[in-house]
């Protein structure tokens, strides 16, 4: 009997093909569909360039193995070019990036009564709760799952939602480590505090708390990671600062906030036991995504499943009731996840 | 640099302990808390014996490695023995069973208005939609994740829910294979058809369809497995047959319906590529559990998280947009999952 029960995902798959690999195209050749809003088009142009820059920086990390992103452009509705499109970009099996995804989606449509009502009740005053208004939405979202247990998972996005001449922005950037490194965490939060401080003194504190609240798994009584910043539904009028330029600063900061951590740890040795703990912690990552994440719930309601599930970790383990020994490094990170700290 | 990026979960973890391993106890020593219903107590006695028999049969499969179940008894509320308890039993790293769980939960409480309303609207006429009635629920649920890609995952449960003197039963048994084996599938369905045929001619067809409908992932347009039988809310009065004895036949049939498949495949060689496909298919398993499973949603609302998440596969992989070649064995199983067949 040929036994390979503990064989891992990673080697090539002879009989499976990955759609999109056959026809790589570069993002620069992409033309967004026509739109009536210059501000919306500007944002789309911004995220297209941002995505391209991110792919370049990430591929630079993988220069020794030469791993590149698979770039998969898809249309929401082949019969209607105005319905929107996406560009899903995935790199896997890298030295640093076990799986990296940086995705764009640009969507236009008409608000359903149900969705309009939900938005209206969340305080978006200019939305008619009866629905029927045209909307446009654009986002760049990113998940980098590290191969190294000491390099945290990076998640980030920047988003624009536009209805009836009003624009609401959302976004954020946060870390999900398997092990706590205080220096990494402090520097990461310091980076985002500096970005926020240019706009409003209390902004970082508000968005840090928002992040801690959002990435929470009630059934585990655990926050998913050590946070960062997170925000939704911000408009310049209501927020009292220029949200549009702020969001671009957030987008621009995503990789610079994380790359110093990669540089610090990528050469460090790690053990099988650390790798196992990383796989177990990734279980929490997907629990949050599938049980609680609002974006994923929204996306699954008619979205493109593979572009949503691309955020899933490449390999995950679950074991019953694993409880780290008190005082161990595994226990140390849990303590912080159970009770978020102030990092500044 | 010590590299073990593709190391797999399975070896011992030096710094992590699994709660429950230290104080094994056998199920026979368990005394259920007092109850006012003889029928309820009878069912609890039945599932306690069933669980014990299942543990024994499963350990017999693992005789060469000597793997045994970890038995973890827990109380819902230490201050109130009537609130209920559970017995979570897990075996992992076996030759056949990469992870097996057979769990009991026995719960008593008072219906909240919200839950009573949901049940009443589902046709349970004797439930007061205002809530306040005492209820009792007992279940044995089982998931066996196979180490061998040609041995399907087995899922099964038997359940009793009792309110105001009325008893509703639920349960089922179904297969989730990574590869389609027509003989396995036909024999499994034949087994359950024979069980059902003793009660009502159309019963198997109804419960087979119910199973196909229930284990469905809308976002994937895929059924999770090749089905079996599934039912909920059956009372003898409404169903027109003796549901109580039927449910016991279902419980008794769980392992006998699956063991012939194990015997047929456990000695067969398999490839790394087949193992990879199995890990990818397990992604769908957890997607269903976390996104759609009613029992898990219900359990997470105040239940014991580790006893719920014990159903998670031991190791899972996600890769972007894997599409098997037309006509390959991987494609063959997908075709059946996309369009369930009649197996009789």
Short mmCIF file of N, CA, C and O in Angstrom, two decimals, chain A residues 100-167:
data_model
loop_
_atom_site.label_atom_id
_atom_site.label_comp_id
_atom_site.label_asym_id
_atom_site.label_seq_id
_atom_site.Cartn_x
_atom_site.Cartn_y
_atom_site.Cartn_z
N UNK A 100 -0.94 34.35 -2.03
CA UNK A 100 -1.20 35.78 -2.02
C UNK A 100 -2.27 36.10 -3.04
O UNK A 100 -2.25 35.56 -4.15
N UNK A 101 -3.20 36.94 -2.66
CA UNK A 101 -4.24 37.36 -3.60
C UNK A 101 -4.42 38.86 -3.49
O UNK A 101 -4.45 39.42 -2.38
N UNK A 102 -4.50 39.53 -4.62
CA UNK A 102 -4.81 40.97 -4.67
C UNK A 102 -5.84 41.15 -5.78
O UNK A 102 -5.54 40.91 -6.95
N UNK A 103 -7.05 41.51 -5.37
CA UNK A 103 -8.18 41.45 -6.30
C UNK A 103 -8.87 42.79 -6.46
O UNK A 103 -9.02 43.54 -5.50
N UNK A 104 -9.33 43.01 -7.68
CA UNK A 104 -10.16 44.19 -7.94
C UNK A 104 -11.55 43.74 -8.33
O UNK A 104 -11.69 42.73 -9.03
N UNK A 105 -12.56 44.47 -7.86
CA UNK A 105 -13.89 44.28 -8.44
C UNK A 105 -14.53 45.64 -8.65
O UNK A 105 -14.38 46.55 -7.82
N UNK A 106 -15.17 45.78 -9.78
CA UNK A 106 -15.84 47.03 -10.16
C UNK A 106 -17.26 46.64 -10.59
O UNK A 106 -17.43 45.87 -11.54
N UNK A 107 -18.24 47.12 -9.85
CA UNK A 107 -19.60 46.62 -10.00
C UNK A 107 -20.57 47.78 -10.13
O UNK A 107 -20.45 48.76 -9.40
N UNK A 108 -21.51 47.68 -11.06
CA UNK A 108 -22.59 48.67 -11.15
C UNK A 108 -23.93 47.97 -11.19
O UNK A 108 -24.03 46.87 -11.74
N UNK A 109 -24.96 48.60 -10.64
CA UNK A 109 -26.29 47.98 -10.66
C UNK A 109 -27.33 48.92 -10.08
O UNK A 109 -27.09 50.12 -9.94
N UNK A 110 -28.47 48.34 -9.76
CA UNK A 110 -29.57 49.10 -9.18
C UNK A 110 -29.85 48.51 -7.81
O UNK A 110 -29.95 47.30 -7.66
N UNK A 111 -29.98 49.37 -6.80
CA UNK A 111 -30.18 48.90 -5.43
C UNK A 111 -31.52 48.18 -5.29
O UNK A 111 -32.56 48.71 -5.68
N UNK A 112 -31.47 47.00 -4.72
CA UNK A 112 -32.72 46.31 -4.38
C UNK A 112 -33.30 46.99 -3.14
O UNK A 112 -32.59 47.64 -2.37
N UNK A 113 -34.62 46.80 -2.93
CA UNK A 113 -35.29 47.41 -1.76
C UNK A 113 -34.63 46.89 -0.48
O UNK A 113 -34.38 47.66 0.46
N UNK A 114 -34.32 45.59 -0.47
CA UNK A 114 -33.76 44.97 0.74
C UNK A 114 -32.41 45.60 1.11
O UNK A 114 -32.16 45.96 2.25
N UNK A 115 -31.56 45.74 0.08
CA UNK A 115 -30.23 46.29 0.34
C UNK A 115 -30.30 47.78 0.68
O UNK A 115 -29.59 48.26 1.56
N UNK A 116 -31.18 48.48 -0.03
CA UNK A 116 -31.33 49.91 0.22
C UNK A 116 -31.80 50.16 1.64
O UNK A 116 -31.32 51.07 2.33
N UNK A 117 -32.71 49.32 2.10
CA UNK A 117 -33.26 49.46 3.44
C UNK A 117 -32.16 49.25 4.49
O UNK A 117 -32.04 50.02 5.44
N UNK A 118 -31.36 48.20 4.28
CA UNK A 118 -30.26 47.92 5.21
C UNK A 118 -29.29 49.10 5.27
O UNK A 118 -28.84 49.50 6.35
N UNK A 119 -28.98 49.67 4.11
CA UNK A 119 -28.03 50.79 4.08
C UNK A 119 -28.62 52.03 4.70
O UNK A 119 -27.96 52.75 5.44
N UNK A 120 -29.87 52.28 4.38
CA UNK A 120 -30.56 53.44 4.92
C UNK A 120 -30.59 53.35 6.45
O UNK A 120 -30.32 54.32 7.15
N UNK A 121 -30.87 52.16 6.97
CA UNK A 121 -30.98 52.00 8.42
C UNK A 121 -29.61 52.11 9.08
O UNK A 121 -29.50 52.32 10.27
N UNK A 122 -28.51 51.93 8.29
CA UNK A 122 -27.17 52.09 8.85
C UNK A 122 -26.75 53.56 8.82
O UNK A 122 -25.59 53.88 9.07
N UNK A 123 -27.67 54.44 8.42
CA UNK A 123 -27.38 55.86 8.53
C UNK A 123 -27.00 56.54 7.22
O UNK A 123 -26.56 57.69 7.23
N UNK A 124 -27.13 55.84 6.12
CA UNK A 124 -26.83 56.47 4.84
C UNK A 124 -28.07 57.21 4.35
O UNK A 124 -28.89 56.70 3.58
N UNK A 125 -28.20 58.43 4.83
CA UNK A 125 -29.42 59.20 4.68
C UNK A 125 -29.88 59.41 3.26
O UNK A 125 -31.09 59.47 3.00
N UNK A 126 -28.96 59.52 2.31
CA UNK A 126 -29.38 59.85 0.96
C UNK A 126 -29.82 58.63 0.16
O UNK A 126 -30.08 58.73 -1.03
N UNK A 127 -29.87 57.48 0.81
CA UNK A 127 -30.33 56.28 0.09
C UNK A 127 -31.82 56.10 0.33
O UNK A 127 -32.30 56.09 1.46
N UNK A 128 -32.54 55.96 -0.79
CA UNK A 128 -33.98 55.75 -0.73
C UNK A 128 -34.24 54.31 -0.28
O UNK A 128 -33.87 53.37 -0.98
N UNK A 129 -34.87 54.14 0.90
CA UNK A 129 -35.05 52.77 1.42
C UNK A 129 -35.93 51.90 0.51
O UNK A 129 -35.96 50.68 0.69
N UNK A 130 -36.61 52.52 -0.45
CA UNK A 130 -37.44 51.70 -1.35
C UNK A 130 -36.60 51.07 -2.47
O UNK A 130 -37.09 50.25 -3.25
N UNK A 131 -35.33 51.46 -2.56
CA UNK A 131 -34.46 50.90 -3.60
C UNK A 131 -34.66 51.59 -4.94
O UNK A 131 -35.35 52.62 -5.03
N UNK A 132 -34.05 51.05 -5.98
CA UNK A 132 -34.24 51.56 -7.33
C UNK A 132 -33.17 52.54 -7.80
O UNK A 132 -33.08 52.86 -8.98
N UNK A 133 -32.32 53.03 -6.86
CA UNK A 133 -31.26 53.96 -7.27
C UNK A 133 -30.09 53.20 -7.90
O UNK A 133 -29.75 52.10 -7.43
N UNK A 134 -29.45 53.77 -8.91
CA UNK A 134 -28.25 53.12 -9.45
C UNK A 134 -27.08 53.29 -8.48
O UNK A 134 -26.98 54.31 -7.80
N UNK A 135 -26.26 52.26 -8.38
CA UNK A 135 -25.07 52.36 -7.53
C UNK A 135 -23.84 51.88 -8.31
O UNK A 135 -23.97 51.21 -9.34
N UNK A 136 -22.70 52.25 -7.81
CA UNK A 136 -21.44 51.76 -8.36
C UNK A 136 -20.51 51.46 -7.18
O UNK A 136 -20.51 52.20 -6.18
N UNK A 137 -19.78 50.38 -7.27
CA UNK A 137 -18.88 49.99 -6.18
C UNK A 137 -17.56 49.51 -6.78
O UNK A 137 -17.55 48.84 -7.81
N UNK A 138 -16.48 49.89 -6.14
CA UNK A 138 -15.16 49.44 -6.61
C UNK A 138 -14.31 49.14 -5.40
O UNK A 138 -14.38 49.84 -4.37
N UNK A 139 -13.51 48.09 -5.49
CA UNK A 139 -12.68 47.69 -4.34
C UNK A 139 -11.41 47.01 -4.80
O UNK A 139 -11.38 46.34 -5.84
N UNK A 140 -10.36 47.20 -4.03
CA UNK A 140 -9.16 46.38 -4.14
C UNK A 140 -9.01 45.69 -2.79
O UNK A 140 -9.02 46.36 -1.74
N UNK A 141 -8.96 44.38 -2.80
CA UNK A 141 -8.81 43.65 -1.54
C UNK A 141 -7.66 42.67 -1.64
O UNK A 141 -7.40 42.12 -2.71
N UNK A 142 -7.04 42.46 -0.52
CA UNK A 142 -5.77 41.72 -0.52
C UNK A 142 -5.67 40.81 0.69
O UNK A 142 -6.06 41.18 1.80
N UNK A 143 -5.19 39.59 0.47
CA UNK A 143 -4.81 38.70 1.57
C UNK A 143 -3.49 38.05 1.20
O UNK A 143 -3.36 37.48 0.11
N UNK A 144 -2.53 38.16 2.09
CA UNK A 144 -1.23 37.49 1.90
C UNK A 144 -1.05 36.49 3.04
O UNK A 144 -0.85 36.88 4.19
N UNK A 145 -1.12 35.21 2.70
CA UNK A 145 -0.86 34.16 3.69
C UNK A 145 0.62 33.77 3.61
O UNK A 145 1.07 33.29 2.57
N UNK A 146 1.32 33.96 4.70
CA UNK A 146 2.76 33.73 4.70
C UNK A 146 3.09 32.26 4.86
O UNK A 146 2.37 31.52 5.54
N UNK A 147 4.19 31.87 4.27
CA UNK A 147 4.68 30.50 4.45
C UNK A 147 5.34 30.35 5.82
O UNK A 147 5.36 29.26 6.39
N UNK A 148 5.87 31.43 6.34
CA UNK A 148 6.66 31.40 7.57
C UNK A 148 5.76 31.67 8.78
O UNK A 148 5.08 32.70 8.81
N UNK A 149 5.76 30.80 9.78
CA UNK A 149 4.86 30.99 10.93
C UNK A 149 5.12 32.29 11.71
O UNK A 149 4.25 32.73 12.45
N UNK A 150 6.31 32.88 11.55
CA UNK A 150 6.60 34.12 12.29
C UNK A 150 6.25 35.37 11.48
O UNK A 150 6.38 36.48 11.98
N UNK A 151 5.82 35.18 10.23
CA UNK A 151 5.36 36.33 9.44
C UNK A 151 3.82 36.30 9.43
O UNK A 151 3.22 35.34 8.97
N UNK A 152 3.19 37.35 9.96
CA UNK A 152 1.73 37.35 10.07
C UNK A 152 1.04 37.40 8.71
O UNK A 152 1.60 37.89 7.74
N UNK A 153 -0.18 36.90 8.68
CA UNK A 153 -1.05 37.09 7.53
C UNK A 153 -1.41 38.58 7.44
O UNK A 153 -1.71 39.21 8.45
N UNK A 154 -1.36 39.10 6.23
CA UNK A 154 -1.72 40.50 5.98
C UNK A 154 -3.06 40.54 5.23
O UNK A 154 -3.23 39.83 4.24
N UNK A 155 -3.99 41.33 5.73
CA UNK A 155 -5.26 41.53 5.05
C UNK A 155 -5.49 43.02 4.88
O UNK A 155 -5.17 43.81 5.80
N UNK A 156 -6.00 43.44 3.75
CA UNK A 156 -6.23 44.87 3.55
C UNK A 156 -7.24 45.07 2.44
O UNK A 156 -7.43 44.21 1.58
N UNK A 157 -7.90 46.22 2.47
CA UNK A 157 -8.74 46.60 1.33
C UNK A 157 -8.96 48.10 1.31
O UNK A 157 -8.76 48.80 2.31
N UNK A 158 -9.34 48.59 0.13
CA UNK A 158 -9.85 49.97 -0.02
C UNK A 158 -11.08 49.87 -0.91
O UNK A 158 -11.09 49.12 -1.89
N UNK A 159 -12.13 50.61 -0.55
CA UNK A 159 -13.44 50.45 -1.20
C UNK A 159 -14.14 51.79 -1.41
O UNK A 159 -14.01 52.69 -0.57
N UNK A 160 -14.89 51.87 -2.48
CA UNK A 160 -15.75 53.03 -2.73
C UNK A 160 -17.14 52.54 -3.11
O UNK A 160 -17.28 51.64 -3.94
N UNK A 161 -18.15 53.13 -2.46
CA UNK A 161 -19.53 52.80 -2.79
C UNK A 161 -20.23 54.12 -3.10
O UNK A 161 -20.21 55.05 -2.28
N UNK A 162 -20.84 54.21 -4.26
CA UNK A 162 -21.40 55.48 -4.71
C UNK A 162 -22.87 55.34 -5.11
O UNK A 162 -23.23 54.45 -5.88
N UNK A 163 -23.70 56.18 -4.54
CA UNK A 163 -25.14 56.21 -4.87
C UNK A 163 -25.60 57.65 -4.90
O UNK A 163 -25.30 58.42 -3.97
N UNK A 164 -26.32 57.99 -5.94
CA UNK A 164 -26.95 59.32 -6.02
C UNK A 164 -25.99 60.47 -5.76
O UNK A 164 -26.32 61.39 -5.01
N UNK A 165 -24.80 60.42 -6.31
CA UNK A 165 -23.86 61.52 -6.18
C UNK A 165 -23.08 61.52 -4.88
O UNK A 165 -22.18 62.33 -4.68
N UNK A 166 -23.40 60.63 -3.96
CA UNK A 166 -22.64 60.56 -2.70
C UNK A 166 -21.66 59.39 -2.73
O UNK A 166 -21.98 58.32 -3.28
N UNK A 167 -20.53 59.59 -2.11
CA UNK A 167 -19.49 58.56 -2.11
C UNK A 167 -19.14 58.17 -0.68
O UNK A 167 -18.89 59.04 0.16
#
